[in-house]
Coordinates of C-alpha atoms and ligand atoms in Angstrom, one line a residue:
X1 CA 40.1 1.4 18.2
X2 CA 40.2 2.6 14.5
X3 CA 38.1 5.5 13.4
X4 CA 36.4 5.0 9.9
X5 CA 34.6 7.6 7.6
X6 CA 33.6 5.4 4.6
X7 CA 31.7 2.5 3.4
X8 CA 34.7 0.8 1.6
X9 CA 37.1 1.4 4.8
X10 CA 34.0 -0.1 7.1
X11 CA 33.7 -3.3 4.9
X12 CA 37.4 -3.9 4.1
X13 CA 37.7 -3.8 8.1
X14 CA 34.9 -6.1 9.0
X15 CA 35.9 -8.4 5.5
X16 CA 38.9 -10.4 7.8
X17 CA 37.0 -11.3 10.8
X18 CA 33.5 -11.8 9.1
X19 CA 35.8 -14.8 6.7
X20 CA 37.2 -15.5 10.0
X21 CA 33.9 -15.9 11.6
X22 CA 34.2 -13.9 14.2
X23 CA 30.9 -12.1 14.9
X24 CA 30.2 -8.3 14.8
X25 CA 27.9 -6.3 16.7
X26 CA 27.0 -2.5 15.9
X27 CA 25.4 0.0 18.4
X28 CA 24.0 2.7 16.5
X29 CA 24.3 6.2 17.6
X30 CA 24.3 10.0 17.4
X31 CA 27.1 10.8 19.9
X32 CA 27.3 12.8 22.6
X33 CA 27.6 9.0 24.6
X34 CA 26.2 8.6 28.1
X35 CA 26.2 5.6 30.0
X36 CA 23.1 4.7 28.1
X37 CA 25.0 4.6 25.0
X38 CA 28.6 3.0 26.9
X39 CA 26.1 0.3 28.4
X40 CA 25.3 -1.1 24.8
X41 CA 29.1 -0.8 23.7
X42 CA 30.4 -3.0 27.1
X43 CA 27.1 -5.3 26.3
X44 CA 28.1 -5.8 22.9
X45 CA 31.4 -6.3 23.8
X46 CA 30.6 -9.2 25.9
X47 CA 28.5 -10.8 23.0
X48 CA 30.2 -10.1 19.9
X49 CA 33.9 -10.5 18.7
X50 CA 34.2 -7.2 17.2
X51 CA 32.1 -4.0 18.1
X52 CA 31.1 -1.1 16.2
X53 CA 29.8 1.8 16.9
X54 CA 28.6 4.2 14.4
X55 CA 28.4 7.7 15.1
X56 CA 26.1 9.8 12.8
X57 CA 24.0 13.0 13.9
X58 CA 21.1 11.9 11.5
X59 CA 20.0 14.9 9.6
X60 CA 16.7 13.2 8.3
X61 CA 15.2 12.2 11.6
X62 CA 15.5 15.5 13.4
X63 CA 12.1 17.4 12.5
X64 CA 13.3 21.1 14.0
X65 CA 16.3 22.5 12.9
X66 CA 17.2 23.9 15.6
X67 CA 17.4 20.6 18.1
X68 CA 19.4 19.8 15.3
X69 CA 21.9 22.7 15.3
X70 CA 21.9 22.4 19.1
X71 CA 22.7 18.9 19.2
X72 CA 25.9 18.0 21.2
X73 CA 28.6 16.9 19.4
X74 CA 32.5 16.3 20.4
X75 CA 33.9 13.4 18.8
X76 CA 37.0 13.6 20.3
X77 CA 34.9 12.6 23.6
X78 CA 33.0 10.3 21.9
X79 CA 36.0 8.5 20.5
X80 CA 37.7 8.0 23.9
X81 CA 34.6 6.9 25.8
X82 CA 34.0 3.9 22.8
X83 CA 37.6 3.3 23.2
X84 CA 37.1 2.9 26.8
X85 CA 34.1 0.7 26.6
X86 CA 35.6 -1.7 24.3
X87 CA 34.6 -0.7 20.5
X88 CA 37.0 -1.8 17.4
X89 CA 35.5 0.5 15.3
X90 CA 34.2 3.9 15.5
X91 CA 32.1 4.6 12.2
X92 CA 31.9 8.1 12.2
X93 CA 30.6 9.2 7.9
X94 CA 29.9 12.6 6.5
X95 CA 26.8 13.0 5.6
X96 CA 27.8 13.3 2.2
X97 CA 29.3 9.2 2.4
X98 CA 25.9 8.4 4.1
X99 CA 23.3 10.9 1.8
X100 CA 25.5 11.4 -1.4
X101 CA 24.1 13.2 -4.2
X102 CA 21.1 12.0 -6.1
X103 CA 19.7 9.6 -2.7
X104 CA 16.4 9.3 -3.2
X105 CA 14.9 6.1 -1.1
X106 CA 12.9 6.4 2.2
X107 CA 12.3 3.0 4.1
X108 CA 8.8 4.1 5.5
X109 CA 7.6 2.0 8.6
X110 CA 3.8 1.9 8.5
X111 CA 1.5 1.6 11.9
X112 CA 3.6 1.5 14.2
X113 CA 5.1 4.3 13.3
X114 CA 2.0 6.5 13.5
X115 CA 1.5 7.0 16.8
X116 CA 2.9 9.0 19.5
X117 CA 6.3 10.4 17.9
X118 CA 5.2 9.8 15.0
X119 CA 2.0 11.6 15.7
X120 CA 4.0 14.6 17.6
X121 CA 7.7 14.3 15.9
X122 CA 6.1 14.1 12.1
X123 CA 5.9 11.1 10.1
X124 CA 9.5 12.0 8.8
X125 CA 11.0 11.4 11.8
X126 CA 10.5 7.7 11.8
X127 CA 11.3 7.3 8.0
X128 CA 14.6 9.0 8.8
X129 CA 15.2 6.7 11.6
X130 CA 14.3 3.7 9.6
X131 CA 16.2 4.7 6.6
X132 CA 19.3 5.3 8.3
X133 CA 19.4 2.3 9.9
X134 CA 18.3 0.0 7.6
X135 CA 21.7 1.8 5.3
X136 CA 23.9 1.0 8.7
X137 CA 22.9 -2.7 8.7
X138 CA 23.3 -2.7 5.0
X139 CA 27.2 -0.7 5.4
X140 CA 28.1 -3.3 8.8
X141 CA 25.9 -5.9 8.2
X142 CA 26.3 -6.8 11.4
X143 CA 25.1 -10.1 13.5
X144 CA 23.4 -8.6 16.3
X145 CA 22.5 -4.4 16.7
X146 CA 22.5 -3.2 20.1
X147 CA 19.6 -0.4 21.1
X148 CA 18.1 1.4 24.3
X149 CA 14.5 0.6 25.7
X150 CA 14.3 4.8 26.6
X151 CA 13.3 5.1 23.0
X152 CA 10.9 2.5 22.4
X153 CA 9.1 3.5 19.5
X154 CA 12.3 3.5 17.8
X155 CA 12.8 0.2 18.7
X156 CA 9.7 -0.9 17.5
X157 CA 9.9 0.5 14.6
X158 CA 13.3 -1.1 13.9
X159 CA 11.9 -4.7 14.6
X160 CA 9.1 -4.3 12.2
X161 CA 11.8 -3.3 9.9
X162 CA 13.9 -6.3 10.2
X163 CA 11.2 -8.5 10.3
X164 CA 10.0 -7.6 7.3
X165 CA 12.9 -6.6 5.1
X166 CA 14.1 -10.0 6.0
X167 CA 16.9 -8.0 7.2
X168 CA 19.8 -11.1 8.6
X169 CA 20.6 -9.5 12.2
X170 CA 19.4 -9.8 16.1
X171 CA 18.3 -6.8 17.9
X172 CA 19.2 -6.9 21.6
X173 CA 17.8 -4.2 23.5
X174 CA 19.6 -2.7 26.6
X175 CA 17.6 -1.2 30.1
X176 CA 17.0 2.6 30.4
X177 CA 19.7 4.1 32.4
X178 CA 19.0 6.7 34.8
X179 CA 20.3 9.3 36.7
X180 CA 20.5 8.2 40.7
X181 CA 17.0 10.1 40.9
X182 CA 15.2 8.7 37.9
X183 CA 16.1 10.6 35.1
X184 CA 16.4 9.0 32.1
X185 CA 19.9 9.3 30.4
X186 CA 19.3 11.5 27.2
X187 CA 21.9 13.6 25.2
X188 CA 19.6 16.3 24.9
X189 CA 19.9 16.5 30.0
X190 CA 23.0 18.6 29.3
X191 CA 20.7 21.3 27.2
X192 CA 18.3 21.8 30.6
X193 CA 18.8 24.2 32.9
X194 CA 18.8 23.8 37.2
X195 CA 15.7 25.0 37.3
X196 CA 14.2 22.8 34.0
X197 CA 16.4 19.8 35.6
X198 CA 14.4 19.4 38.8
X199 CA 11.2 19.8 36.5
X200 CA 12.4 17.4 34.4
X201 CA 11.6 14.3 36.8
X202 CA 8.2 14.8 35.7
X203 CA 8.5 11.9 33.8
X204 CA 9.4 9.4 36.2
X205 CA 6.7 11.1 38.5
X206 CA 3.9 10.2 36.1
X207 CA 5.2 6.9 34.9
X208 CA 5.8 6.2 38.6
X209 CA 2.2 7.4 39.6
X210 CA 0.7 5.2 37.2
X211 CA 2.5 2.1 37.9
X212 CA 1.6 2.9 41.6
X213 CA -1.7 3.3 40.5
X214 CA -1.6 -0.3 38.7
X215 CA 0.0 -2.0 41.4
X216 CA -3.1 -0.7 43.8
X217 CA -5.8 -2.1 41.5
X218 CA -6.4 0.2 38.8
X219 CA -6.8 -1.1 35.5
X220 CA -8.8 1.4 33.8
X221 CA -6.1 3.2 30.8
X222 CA -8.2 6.4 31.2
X223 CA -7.8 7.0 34.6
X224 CA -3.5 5.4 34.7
X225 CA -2.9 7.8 32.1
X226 CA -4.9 10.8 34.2
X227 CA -3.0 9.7 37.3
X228 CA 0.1 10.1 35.4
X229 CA -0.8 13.4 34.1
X230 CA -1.7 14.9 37.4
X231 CA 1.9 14.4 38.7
X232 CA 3.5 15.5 35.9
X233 CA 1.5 18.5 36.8
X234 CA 2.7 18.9 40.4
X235 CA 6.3 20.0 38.6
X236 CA 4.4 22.2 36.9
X237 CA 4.6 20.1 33.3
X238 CA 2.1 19.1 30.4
X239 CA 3.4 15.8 28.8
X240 CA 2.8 16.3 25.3
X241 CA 1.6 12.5 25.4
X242 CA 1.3 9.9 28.4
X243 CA -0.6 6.9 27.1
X244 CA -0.7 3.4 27.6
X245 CA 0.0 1.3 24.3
X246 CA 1.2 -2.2 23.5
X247 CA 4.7 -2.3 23.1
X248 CA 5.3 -3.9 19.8
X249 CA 2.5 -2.1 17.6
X250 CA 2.2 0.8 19.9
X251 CA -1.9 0.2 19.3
X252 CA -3.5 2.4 22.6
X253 CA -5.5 0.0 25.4
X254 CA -8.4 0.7 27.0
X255 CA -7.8 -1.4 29.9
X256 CA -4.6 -3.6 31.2
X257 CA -5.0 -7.3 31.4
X258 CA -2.5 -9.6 31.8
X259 CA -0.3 -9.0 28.7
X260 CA 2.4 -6.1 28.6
X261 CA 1.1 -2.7 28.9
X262 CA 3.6 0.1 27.6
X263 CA 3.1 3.1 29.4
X264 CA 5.2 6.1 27.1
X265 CA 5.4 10.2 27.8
X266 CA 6.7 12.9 26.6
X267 CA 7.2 16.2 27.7
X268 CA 8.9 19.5 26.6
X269 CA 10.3 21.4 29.7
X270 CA 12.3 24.2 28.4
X271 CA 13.3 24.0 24.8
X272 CA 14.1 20.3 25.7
X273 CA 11.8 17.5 24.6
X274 CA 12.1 14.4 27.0
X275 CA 10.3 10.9 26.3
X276 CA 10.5 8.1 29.1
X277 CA 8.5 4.9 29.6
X278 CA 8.2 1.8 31.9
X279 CA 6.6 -1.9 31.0
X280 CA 3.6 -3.0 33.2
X281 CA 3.5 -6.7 33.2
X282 CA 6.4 -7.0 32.0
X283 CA 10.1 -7.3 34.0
X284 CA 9.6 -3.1 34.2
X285 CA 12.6 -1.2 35.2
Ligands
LIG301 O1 18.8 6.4 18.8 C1 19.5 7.1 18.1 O2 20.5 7.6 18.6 C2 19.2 7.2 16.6 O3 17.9 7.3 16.4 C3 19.9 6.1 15.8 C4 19.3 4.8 16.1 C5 21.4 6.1 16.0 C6 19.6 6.4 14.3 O4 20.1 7.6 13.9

């Protein structure tokens, strides 16, 4: 596996097999990989002739500077685990190759956007988001991108973004992973502590409770998203949201029917903010 820091070196390695036809998938990330992230990489690697994996802690999408200061970072860990999972290319830039001076453009996703992270994260989160990877499809122009479902805003934000910036690539999107008892895979787990890990499975508590809830007859998004709440409560945490929305424009329901519901929370326990969701409807997880 080579390690690239530039534009030029990304496109003058991808240049021979792209002439040669020989398709390229990119899995965007920020580091500190988890099986979440080495999932994507062994997916793509099964799909694609050449993987790459781009490693950039995104200054623009992180709206408090300090989960940006405190976010993990060890590339020489990073760069075995792609290695191991089967990438050709870790892209790791500067910030100065990927922001250089004078940069002034914003890709701005409206709607779906708004809501929920938007709502709690600021709207600059998702324009940072959507700006940095609309410049990593532009740098790799790759033919298929490989994200997780654990953020799914983010990943409706990015097929909005494609779809109408006419942007040449497929998305394939990989399951959560969890831990054995239901936590969702995050960079930011290492950051909680014993106590704030047990807490932590709030999440799957109140996504759990609710699709219990549904699975008994309730249909009501009202009294799901209460149910939710009040076992988030019994580990002694407030989500900052649990709502039920649909999953491609993230618009809340009043009620679920037959069609996919998404059910998304988030939570702070500790200094750590957690998000997790689950489909009903739809082949959930
Ligand atoms: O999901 C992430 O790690 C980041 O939001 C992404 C897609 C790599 C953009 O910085």
């Amino acid at each position: 596996m080579k390690t690239l820091r530039t534009v030029d070196e990304l496109r003058a390695g991808l240049n021979g097999p792209r002439r040669a036809g020989r398709s390229i998938g990119l899995v965007p990330t920020m580091g500190a990989l988890h099986e979440g992230h080495l999932s994507l990489i062994r997916r793509a690697r099964t799909s694609c002739d050449e993987v790459v994996v781009s490693l950039f802690v995104n200054p623009a999408q992180f709206d408090e500077a300090g989960d940006l200061a405190a976010y993990p970072r060890d590339e020489a860990r990073d760069e075995a685990l792609a290695a191991e999972a089967g990438a050709d290319v870790l892209f790791a830039p500067s910030p100065a190759e990927v922001y250089p001076r004078g940069f002034a453009t914003t890709v701005v996703v409206d709607e779906v956007s708004a809501a929920l992270e938007g709502e709690h994260r600021g709207a600059a989160h998702f324009a940072g988001v959507a700006t940095v990877v609309t410049k990593l499809l532009n740098m790799a122009q790759p033919d298929v991108v490989f994200f997780g479902q654990k953020d799914a805003q983010q990943v409706a934000v990015i097929r909005r973004l494609v779809r109408d910036l006419d942007i040449p690539v497929r998305i394939e999107v990989g399951d959560t992973i969890r831990e054995a008892d239901g936590l969702a895979l995050s960079s930011r787990n290492v950051r909680l502590r014993a106590d704030e890990r047990r807490r932590a499975l709030a999440l799957r508590r109140g996504l759990d409770a609710v699709r219990a809830c549904h699975a008994a007859g309730e249909r009501d998004a009202t009294i799901l998203a209460a149910i939710g709440r009040a076992a988030m409560a019994e580990l002694d945490v407030e989500p900052e949201y649990l709502e039920l929305v649909l999953p491609d424009s993230f618009t809340p329901v009043a009620s679920v029917g037959e069609q996919p519901v998404l059910v998304a929370v988030a939570a702070r326990v500790g200094d750590v903010r957690l998000i997790d969701n689950d489909i009903l409807n739809g082949s959930g997880q």
